[in-house]
Short mmCIF file of C-alpha atoms in Angstrom, two decimals:
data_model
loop_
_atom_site.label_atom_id
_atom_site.label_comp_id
_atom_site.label_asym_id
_atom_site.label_seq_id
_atom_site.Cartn_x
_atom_site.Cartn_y
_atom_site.Cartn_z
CA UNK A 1 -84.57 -78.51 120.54
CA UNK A 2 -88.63 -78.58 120.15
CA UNK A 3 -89.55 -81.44 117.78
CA UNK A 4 -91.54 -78.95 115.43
CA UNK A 5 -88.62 -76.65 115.25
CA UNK A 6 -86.55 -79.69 114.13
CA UNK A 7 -88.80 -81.10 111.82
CA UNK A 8 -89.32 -77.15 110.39
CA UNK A 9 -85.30 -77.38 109.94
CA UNK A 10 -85.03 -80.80 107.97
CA UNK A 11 -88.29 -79.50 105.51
CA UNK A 12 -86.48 -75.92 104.93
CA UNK A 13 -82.79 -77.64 103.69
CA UNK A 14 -84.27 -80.23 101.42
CA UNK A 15 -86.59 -77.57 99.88
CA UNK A 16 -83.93 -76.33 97.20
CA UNK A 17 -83.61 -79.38 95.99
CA UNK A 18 -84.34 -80.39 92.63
CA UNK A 19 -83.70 -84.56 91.93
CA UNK A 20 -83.16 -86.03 88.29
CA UNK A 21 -85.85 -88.79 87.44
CA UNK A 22 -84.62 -90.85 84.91
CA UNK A 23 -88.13 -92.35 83.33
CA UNK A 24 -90.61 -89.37 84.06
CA UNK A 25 -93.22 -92.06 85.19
CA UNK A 26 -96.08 -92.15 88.16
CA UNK A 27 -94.97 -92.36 91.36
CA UNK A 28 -92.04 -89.74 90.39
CA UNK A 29 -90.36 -90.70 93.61
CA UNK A 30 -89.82 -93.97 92.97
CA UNK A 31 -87.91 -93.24 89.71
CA UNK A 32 -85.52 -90.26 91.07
CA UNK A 33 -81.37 -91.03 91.16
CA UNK A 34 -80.70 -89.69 94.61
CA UNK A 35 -77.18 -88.77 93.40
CA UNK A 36 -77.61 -86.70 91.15
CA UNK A 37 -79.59 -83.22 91.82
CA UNK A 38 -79.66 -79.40 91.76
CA UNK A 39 -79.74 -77.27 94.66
CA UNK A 40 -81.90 -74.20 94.23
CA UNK A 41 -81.58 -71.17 96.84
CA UNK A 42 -84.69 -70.47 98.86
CA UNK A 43 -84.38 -66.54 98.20
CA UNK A 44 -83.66 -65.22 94.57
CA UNK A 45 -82.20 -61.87 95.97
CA UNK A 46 -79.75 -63.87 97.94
CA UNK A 47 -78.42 -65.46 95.03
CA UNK A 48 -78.11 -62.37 93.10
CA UNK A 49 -76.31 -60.41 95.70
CA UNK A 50 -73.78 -63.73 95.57
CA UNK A 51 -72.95 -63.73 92.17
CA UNK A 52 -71.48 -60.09 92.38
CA UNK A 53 -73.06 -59.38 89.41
CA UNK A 54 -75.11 -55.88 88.39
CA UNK A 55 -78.82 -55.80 87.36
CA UNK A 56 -76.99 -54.25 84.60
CA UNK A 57 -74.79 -57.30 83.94
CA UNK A 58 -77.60 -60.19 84.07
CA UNK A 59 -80.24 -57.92 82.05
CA UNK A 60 -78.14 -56.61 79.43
CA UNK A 61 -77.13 -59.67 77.31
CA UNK A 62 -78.85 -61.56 75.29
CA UNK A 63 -78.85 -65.41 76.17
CA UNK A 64 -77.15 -64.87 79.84
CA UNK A 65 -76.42 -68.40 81.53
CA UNK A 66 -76.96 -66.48 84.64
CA UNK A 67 -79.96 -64.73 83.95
CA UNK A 68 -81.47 -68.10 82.71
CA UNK A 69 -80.26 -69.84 86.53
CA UNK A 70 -81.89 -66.77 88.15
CA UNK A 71 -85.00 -67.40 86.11
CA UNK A 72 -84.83 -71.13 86.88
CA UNK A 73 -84.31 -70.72 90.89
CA UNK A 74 -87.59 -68.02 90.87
CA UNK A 75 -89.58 -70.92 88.97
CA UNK A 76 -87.88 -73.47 91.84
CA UNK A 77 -89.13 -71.20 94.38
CA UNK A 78 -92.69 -70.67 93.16
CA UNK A 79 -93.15 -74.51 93.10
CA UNK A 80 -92.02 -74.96 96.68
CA UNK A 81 -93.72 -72.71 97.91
CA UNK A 82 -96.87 -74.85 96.70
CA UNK A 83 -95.66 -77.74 98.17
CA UNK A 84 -94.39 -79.74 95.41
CA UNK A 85 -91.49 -81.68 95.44
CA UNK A 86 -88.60 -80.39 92.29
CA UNK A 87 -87.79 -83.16 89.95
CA UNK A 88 -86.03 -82.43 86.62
CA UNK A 89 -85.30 -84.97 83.76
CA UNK A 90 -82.43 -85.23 81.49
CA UNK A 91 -81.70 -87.93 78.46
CA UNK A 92 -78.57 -89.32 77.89
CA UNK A 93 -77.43 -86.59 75.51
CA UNK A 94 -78.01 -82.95 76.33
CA UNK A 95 -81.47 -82.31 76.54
CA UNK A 96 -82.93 -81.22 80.05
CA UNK A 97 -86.24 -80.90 81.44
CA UNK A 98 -86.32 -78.23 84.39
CA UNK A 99 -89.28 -79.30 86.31
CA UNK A 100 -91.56 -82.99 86.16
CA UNK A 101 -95.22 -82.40 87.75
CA UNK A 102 -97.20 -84.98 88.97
CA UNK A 103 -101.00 -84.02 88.11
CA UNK A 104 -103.70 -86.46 88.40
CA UNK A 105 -101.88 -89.21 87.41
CA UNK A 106 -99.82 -87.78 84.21
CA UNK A 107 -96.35 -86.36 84.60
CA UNK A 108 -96.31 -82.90 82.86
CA UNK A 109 -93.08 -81.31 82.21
CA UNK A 110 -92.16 -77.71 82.98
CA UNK A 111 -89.66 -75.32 80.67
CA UNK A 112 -88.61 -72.19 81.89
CA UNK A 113 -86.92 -69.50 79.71
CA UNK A 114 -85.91 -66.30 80.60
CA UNK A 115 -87.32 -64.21 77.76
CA UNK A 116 -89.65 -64.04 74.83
CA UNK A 117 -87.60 -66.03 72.86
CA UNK A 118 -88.92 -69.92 73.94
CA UNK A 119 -87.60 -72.00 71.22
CA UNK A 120 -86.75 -75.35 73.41
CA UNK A 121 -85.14 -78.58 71.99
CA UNK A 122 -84.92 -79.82 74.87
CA UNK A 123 -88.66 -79.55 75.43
CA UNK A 124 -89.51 -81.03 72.31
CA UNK A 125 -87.46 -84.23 72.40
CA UNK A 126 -89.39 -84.57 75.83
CA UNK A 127 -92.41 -84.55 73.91
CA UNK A 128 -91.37 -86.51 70.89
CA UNK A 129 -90.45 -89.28 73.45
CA UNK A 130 -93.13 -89.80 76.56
CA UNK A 131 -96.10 -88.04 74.78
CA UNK A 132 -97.44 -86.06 77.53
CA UNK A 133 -100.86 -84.84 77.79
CA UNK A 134 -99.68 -81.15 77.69
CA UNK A 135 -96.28 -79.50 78.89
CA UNK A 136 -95.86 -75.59 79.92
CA UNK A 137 -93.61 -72.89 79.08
CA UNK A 138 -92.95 -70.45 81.77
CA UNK A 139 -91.86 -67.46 80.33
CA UNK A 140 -90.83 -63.93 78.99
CA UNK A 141 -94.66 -64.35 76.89
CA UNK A 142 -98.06 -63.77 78.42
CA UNK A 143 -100.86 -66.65 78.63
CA UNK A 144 -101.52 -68.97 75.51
CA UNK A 145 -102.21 -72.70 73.95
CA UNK A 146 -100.70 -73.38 71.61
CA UNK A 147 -99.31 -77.05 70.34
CA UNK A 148 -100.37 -78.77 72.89
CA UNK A 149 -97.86 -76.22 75.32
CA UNK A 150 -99.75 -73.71 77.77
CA UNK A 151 -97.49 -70.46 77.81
CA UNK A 152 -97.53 -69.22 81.45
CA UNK A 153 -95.98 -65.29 81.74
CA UNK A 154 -93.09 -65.39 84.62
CA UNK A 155 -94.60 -62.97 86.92
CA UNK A 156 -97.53 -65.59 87.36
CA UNK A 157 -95.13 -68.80 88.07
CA UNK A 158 -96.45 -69.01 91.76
CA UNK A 159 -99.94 -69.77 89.73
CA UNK A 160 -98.81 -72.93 87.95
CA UNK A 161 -100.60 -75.36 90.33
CA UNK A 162 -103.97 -73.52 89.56
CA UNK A 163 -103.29 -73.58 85.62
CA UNK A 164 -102.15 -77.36 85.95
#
């Protein structure tokens, strides 16, 4: 098999994948727990058409777990597909972190929610803890600042590396 071809392969099944960091610190690589990861599917239509579920289904309720995952795995997709690598961060009790950015030498943590509603504890006992420079919210709402958090609308999550 043609080297590119090969090396194309190995870069398109590692893509989806999304590695814990324990201690969101600079280089992120160094701090990631290889056993412990999320897989996110390249293609957000395949992974509706495998969950056998109707638009009607995911859209319809209020504070769907699936609706949120199919919200999370666009986000996933938007990043890869600006080359950076997924990291998410998680404390020892329930609070989770869906994307770490590394951005000139601060890490900058990425929510997603699925609606308007972006109420996050998870986000702000990230905060609370490391401090970061800024954080964003990728969401249901349109563009804003506000408390240190820049709101970024979902349909513009491919544009997070300019906004960074």
């Amino acid at each position: 098999m043609n080297r590119k071809v090969i090396k194309d392969l190995e870069k398109w099944k590692d893509q989806g994948k999304c590695t814990l960091v324990e201690e969101p610190r600079i280089p992120l690589k160094v701090y990631e727990n290889e056993g412990h990861f999320k897989i996110y599917l390249n293609d957000v239509g395949l992974l509706s058409e495998l969950s056998n579920m109707s638009a009607y289904d995911i859209y319809s309720q209020d504070g769907n777990i699936f609706k949120g995952m199919l919200t999370e795995n666009y986000v996933a997709q938007a990043l890869v597909s600006k080359d950076y690598n997924l990291n998410y961060w998680r404390s020892s009790n329930t609070s989770e972190i869906d994307f770490l950015m590394s951005v000139k030498g601060d890490i900058i943590p990425i929510e997603v929610k699925s609606a308007t509603n972006t109420k996050s504890k998870s986000l702000n006992v990230y905060i609370d803890k490391y401090n970061p420079r800024y954080s964003i919210r990728i969401s249901g709402k349109n563009f804003g600042f506000v408390n240190n958090i820049k709101s970024v609308p979902l349909y513009a999550a491919h544009l997070v590396k300019e906004i960074l």
